[in-house]
Coordinates of C-alpha atoms in Angstrom, one line a residue:
X262 CA 23.9 6.9 -3.6
X263 CA 23.5 10.7 -3.5
X264 CA 19.9 11.8 -4.1
X265 CA 19.0 15.2 -5.4
X266 CA 15.5 16.0 -4.5
X267 CA 13.7 17.4 -7.5
X268 CA 12.1 20.8 -7.6
X269 CA 8.4 19.9 -7.9
X270 CA 5.1 20.3 -6.1
X271 CA 5.2 19.6 -2.4
X272 CA 2.4 19.3 0.1
X273 CA 2.6 22.0 2.7
X274 CA -0.3 20.9 4.8
X275 CA -3.3 18.5 4.9
X276 CA -5.7 21.2 3.5
X277 CA -4.2 21.2 0.1
X278 CA -5.9 19.5 -2.8
X279 CA -6.3 16.7 -3.7
X280 CA -7.8 15.4 -0.5
X281 CA -7.1 11.8 0.3
X282 CA -10.0 9.3 0.3
X283 CA -9.4 8.5 3.9
X284 CA -9.6 12.2 4.8
X285 CA -12.9 12.6 3.0
X286 CA -14.3 9.5 4.9
X287 CA -13.1 11.0 8.2
X288 CA -14.9 14.3 7.5
X289 CA -18.1 12.5 6.5
X290 CA -18.0 10.5 9.8
X291 CA -17.3 13.7 11.7
X292 CA -20.3 15.6 10.2
X293 CA -22.6 12.5 10.4
X294 CA -21.8 12.2 14.1
X295 CA -22.7 15.8 14.7
X296 CA -26.0 15.6 12.9
X297 CA -27.0 12.3 14.5
X298 CA -25.8 13.3 18.0
X299 CA -27.2 16.8 18.2
X300 CA -30.2 16.4 16.0
X301 CA -31.5 12.9 16.8
X302 CA -30.0 11.2 19.8
X303 CA -29.8 14.0 22.4
X304 CA -33.4 15.3 21.9
X305 CA -34.6 11.7 22.8
X306 CA -32.6 11.5 26.0
X307 CA -34.6 12.7 29.0
X308 CA -33.9 14.9 32.0
X309 CA -30.5 15.9 33.3
X310 CA -28.7 13.5 31.0
X311 CA -29.7 15.5 28.0
X312 CA -28.1 18.6 29.4
X313 CA -24.9 16.7 30.3
X314 CA -24.9 15.1 26.9
X315 CA -25.2 18.4 25.1
X316 CA -22.4 19.9 27.2
X317 CA -20.0 17.0 26.8
X318 CA -20.6 16.5 23.1
X319 CA -20.2 20.3 22.4
X320 CA -16.9 20.5 24.3
X321 CA -15.5 17.4 22.6
X322 CA -16.5 18.5 19.1
X323 CA -15.0 22.0 19.6
X324 CA -11.8 20.4 21.0
X325 CA -11.6 17.9 18.2
X326 CA -12.3 20.5 15.5
X327 CA -9.6 22.9 16.8
X328 CA -7.1 20.1 17.2
X329 CA -7.8 18.7 13.7
X330 CA -7.5 22.2 12.0
X331 CA -4.2 22.8 13.7
X332 CA -2.9 19.3 13.0
X333 CA -3.6 19.5 9.2
X334 CA -2.8 23.2 8.7
X335 CA 0.7 23.3 10.4
X336 CA 3.5 22.4 8.0
X337 CA 5.5 19.6 9.7
X338 CA 8.6 20.9 7.8
X339 CA 10.2 24.1 9.0
X340 CA 10.8 25.2 5.4
X341 CA 14.3 26.2 6.1
X342 CA 17.0 26.1 3.4
X343 CA 18.5 22.9 4.7
X344 CA 15.3 20.9 4.2
X345 CA 13.3 22.9 1.8
X346 CA 12.2 20.8 -1.2
X347 CA 12.2 23.9 -3.4
X348 CA 16.0 24.0 -2.8
X349 CA 17.3 20.5 -3.6
X350 CA 18.8 18.6 -0.7
X351 CA 21.5 16.0 -1.1
X352 CA 21.1 13.0 1.1
X353 CA 21.9 9.3 1.0
X354 CA 18.8 7.3 0.1
X355 CA 18.5 3.8 1.7
X356 CA 16.2 1.8 -0.6
X357 CA 15.6 -0.9 2.0
X358 CA 14.4 1.4 4.8
X359 CA 13.1 4.2 2.5
X360 CA 14.9 6.7 4.6
X361 CA 17.3 9.7 3.9
X362 CA 20.3 8.9 6.1
X363 CA 21.5 12.5 6.4
X364 CA 18.1 13.5 7.8
X365 CA 18.1 10.6 10.3
X366 CA 21.5 11.7 11.8
X367 CA 20.7 15.5 11.9
X368 CA 17.9 15.2 14.5
X369 CA 18.3 14.7 18.2
X370 CA 14.7 14.2 19.2
X371 CA 13.8 11.9 16.4
X372 CA 14.5 11.1 12.7
X373 CA 14.1 13.5 9.9
X374 CA 12.4 11.7 7.0
X375 CA 11.9 12.5 3.4
X376 CA 8.2 11.7 2.6
X377 CA 7.7 10.9 -1.1
X378 CA 4.0 11.6 -0.8
X379 CA 4.5 15.1 0.5
X380 CA 7.9 15.6 -1.3
X381 CA 9.6 17.2 1.6
X382 CA 11.9 16.4 4.5
X383 CA 9.8 16.3 7.7
X384 CA 11.4 17.2 11.0
X385 CA 11.1 14.6 13.8
X386 CA 9.0 12.5 11.5
X387 CA 6.5 10.2 13.2
X388 CA 4.4 9.0 10.2
X389 CA 2.4 10.1 7.2
X390 CA -1.3 10.1 8.1
X391 CA -3.7 9.4 5.2
X392 CA -6.6 10.4 7.5
X393 CA -5.2 13.9 7.9
X394 CA -3.6 14.0 4.5
X395 CA -0.3 15.2 5.9
X396 CA 2.8 14.0 7.7
X397 CA 2.9 14.0 11.4
X398 CA 6.1 15.4 12.9
X399 CA 7.4 17.4 15.9
X400 CA 5.6 20.5 14.9
X401 CA 2.1 19.0 14.8
X402 CA 2.3 15.8 16.7
X403 CA 0.6 17.1 19.9
X404 CA -2.4 18.4 17.9
X405 CA -2.6 15.0 16.1
X406 CA -2.7 13.2 19.5
X407 CA -5.4 15.6 20.7
X408 CA -7.4 14.9 17.6
X409 CA -7.4 11.1 18.2
X410 CA -8.1 11.5 21.9
X411 CA -11.1 13.8 21.4
X412 CA -12.3 11.6 18.5
X413 CA -12.2 8.6 20.8
X414 CA -14.4 10.4 23.4
X415 CA -16.8 11.5 20.7
X416 CA -17.1 8.0 19.3
X417 CA -17.7 6.7 22.8
X418 CA -20.5 9.1 23.5
X419 CA -22.2 8.6 20.1
X420 CA -22.0 4.8 20.4
X421 CA -23.4 4.9 23.9
X422 CA -26.3 7.2 22.9
X423 CA -27.1 5.1 19.8
X424 CA -27.2 1.9 21.9
X425 CA -29.4 3.7 24.4
X426 CA -31.9 4.7 21.7
X427 CA -32.0 1.2 20.3
X428 CA -32.5 -0.5 23.7
X429 CA -34.9 2.0 25.3
X430 CA -37.1 2.8 22.4
X431 CA -37.0 -0.4 20.3
X432 CA -35.7 -3.5 22.1
X433 CA -37.5 -2.9 25.4
X434 CA -40.8 -1.9 23.9
X435 CA -40.9 -5.0 21.7
X436 CA -40.0 -7.2 24.7
X437 CA -42.9 -5.6 26.6
X438 CA -45.4 -6.4 23.8
X439 CA -45.3 -3.3 21.6
X440 CA -45.9 -4.7 18.2
X441 CA -45.9 -1.7 15.8
X442 CA -43.6 1.1 14.8
X443 CA -46.5 3.5 15.3
X444 CA -46.6 2.9 19.0
X445 CA -42.8 3.3 19.2
X446 CA -43.1 6.5 17.1
X447 CA -45.5 7.9 19.7
X448 CA -43.0 7.2 22.5
X449 CA -40.2 8.9 20.5
X450 CA -42.3 12.0 19.8
X451 CA -43.4 12.2 23.4
X452 CA -39.8 11.8 24.7
X453 CA -38.5 14.6 22.5
X454 CA -41.5 16.8 23.2
X455 CA -42.1 17.4 19.5
X456 CA -38.9 19.6 19.6
X457 CA -37.5 18.1 16.5
X458 CA -40.3 16.7 14.3
X459 CA -38.0 15.9 11.3
X460 CA -40.4 13.2 10.0
X461 CA -43.9 12.4 11.0
X462 CA -45.1 9.3 12.9
X463 CA -43.9 5.8 12.0
X464 CA -41.4 7.0 9.4
X465 CA -39.6 9.0 12.1
X466 CA -39.3 5.9 14.2
X467 CA -37.9 3.8 11.3
X468 CA -35.4 6.5 10.3
X469 CA -34.3 7.0 13.9
X470 CA -33.8 3.3 14.4
X471 CA -31.8 3.0 11.1
X472 CA -29.5 5.9 12.0
X473 CA -29.0 4.6 15.6
X474 CA -28.1 1.1 14.2
X475 CA -25.6 2.5 11.7
X476 CA -24.1 4.9 14.3
X477 CA -23.7 2.2 16.9
X478 CA -21.8 0.0 14.4
X479 CA -19.6 2.9 13.0
X480 CA -18.7 4.6 16.2
X481 CA -18.0 1.4 18.1
X482 CA -15.6 0.5 15.3
X483 CA -14.1 4.0 15.4
X484 CA -13.7 3.8 19.2
X485 CA -11.9 0.5 18.9
X486 CA -9.5 1.7 16.2
X487 CA -8.7 5.0 17.9
X488 CA -8.2 3.2 21.2
X489 CA -5.7 1.0 19.6
X490 CA -3.9 4.0 18.1
X491 CA -3.7 5.7 21.4
X492 CA -2.4 2.7 23.2
X493 CA 0.2 2.2 20.5
X494 CA 1.4 5.9 20.7
X495 CA 1.5 5.8 24.5
X496 CA 3.7 2.7 24.3
X497 CA 6.0 4.4 21.8
X498 CA 6.2 7.4 24.1
X499 CA 7.1 5.2 27.1
X500 CA 10.0 3.5 25.1
X501 CA 11.1 6.8 23.6
X502 CA 10.5 6.0 19.9
X503 CA 8.5 7.5 17.0
X504 CA 6.4 5.4 14.7
X505 CA 9.0 5.7 11.9
X506 CA 11.8 4.6 14.3
X507 CA 9.7 1.7 15.4
X508 CA 9.1 0.6 11.8
X509 CA 12.7 1.0 10.8
X510 CA 13.9 -1.0 13.9
X511 CA 11.5 -3.8 12.9
X512 CA 12.7 -3.8 9.3
X513 CA 16.3 -3.9 10.4
X514 CA 15.6 -6.7 12.8
X515 CA 13.8 -8.7 10.1
X516 CA 16.7 -8.2 7.6
X517 CA 19.2 -9.4 10.2
X518 CA 17.0 -12.4 10.9
X519 CA 16.8 -13.2 7.2
X520 CA 20.6 -12.8 6.8
X521 CA 21.1 -15.2 9.8
X522 CA 18.7 -17.7 8.2
X523 CA 20.6 -17.6 4.9
X524 CA 23.9 -18.2 6.7
X525 CA 22.4 -21.1 8.6
X526 CA 21.1 -22.6 5.3
X527 CA 24.5 -22.4 3.8
X528 CA 26.0 -24.2 6.7
X529 CA 23.6 -27.1 6.3
X530 CA 24.3 -27.4 2.6
X531 CA 28.1 -27.1 2.8
X532 CA 30.8 -28.8 4.8
X533 CA 32.5 -26.9 7.5
X534 CA 35.6 -26.5 5.3
X535 CA 33.7 -25.3 2.2
X536 CA 31.7 -22.9 4.3
X537 CA 34.8 -21.3 5.8
X538 CA 36.2 -20.9 2.3
X539 CA 33.1 -19.2 1.0
X540 CA 33.0 -16.9 4.1
X541 CA 36.7 -15.9 3.6
X542 CA 36.1 -15.2 -0.1
X543 CA 33.1 -13.0 0.6
X544 CA 35.2 -10.9 3.0

């Protein structure tokens, strides 16, 4: 049927309120990693590795921040008259695939998709990202991909540094006979040269161990998730499909399989003559 898109609020970019819960979680993880990495982990790493760590983490955080800001601030819809949600667009809505057919056939490089969350038609639509609170399309896809790649590298460095802190300052000392947190605290303060005395003595050792343990768990999980995303998108690039096209193709294949199953079930319940009669009547 013909669908007239209503004139109502539309999301222009991922910085508009309300922020999605996933986006807030992402920002918390981003800030927590910066505080833990620059303020706690790197001061405890000795020698040349500390300089290398500061350089790498700074470059990756700047890279990730710029990519994130561009990905969420660019409107994936051009805002032209043909697909502006402030000017109603007529299209044929497919309730099974949740896609606007007119949009799908207008694009050469990918499908144009009407996102109900953003209330707009997105050019070369890939997917709606809850973590960025916006749709990912042809206009911001490269910045989205840079965001997840830089995020993957940040998660890798933070998880490695957290595991280093746990092993060098906690696991190994206990295995060598260090029995108290006070002795470990002395080692930590000596390693960082009193450069960041956030907390005194034994309390500093306990807090550092807790933050390192939480960071190791969080950023190892983030690394695994982002790694999976990157492999998935590289695979889509190799086969020349977007995420939306991949989903639509899967839905279409499943619907065809279900229809074939229904036909086969009818064949088993009816005689050949009855089945041919039903088939002719349906046509």
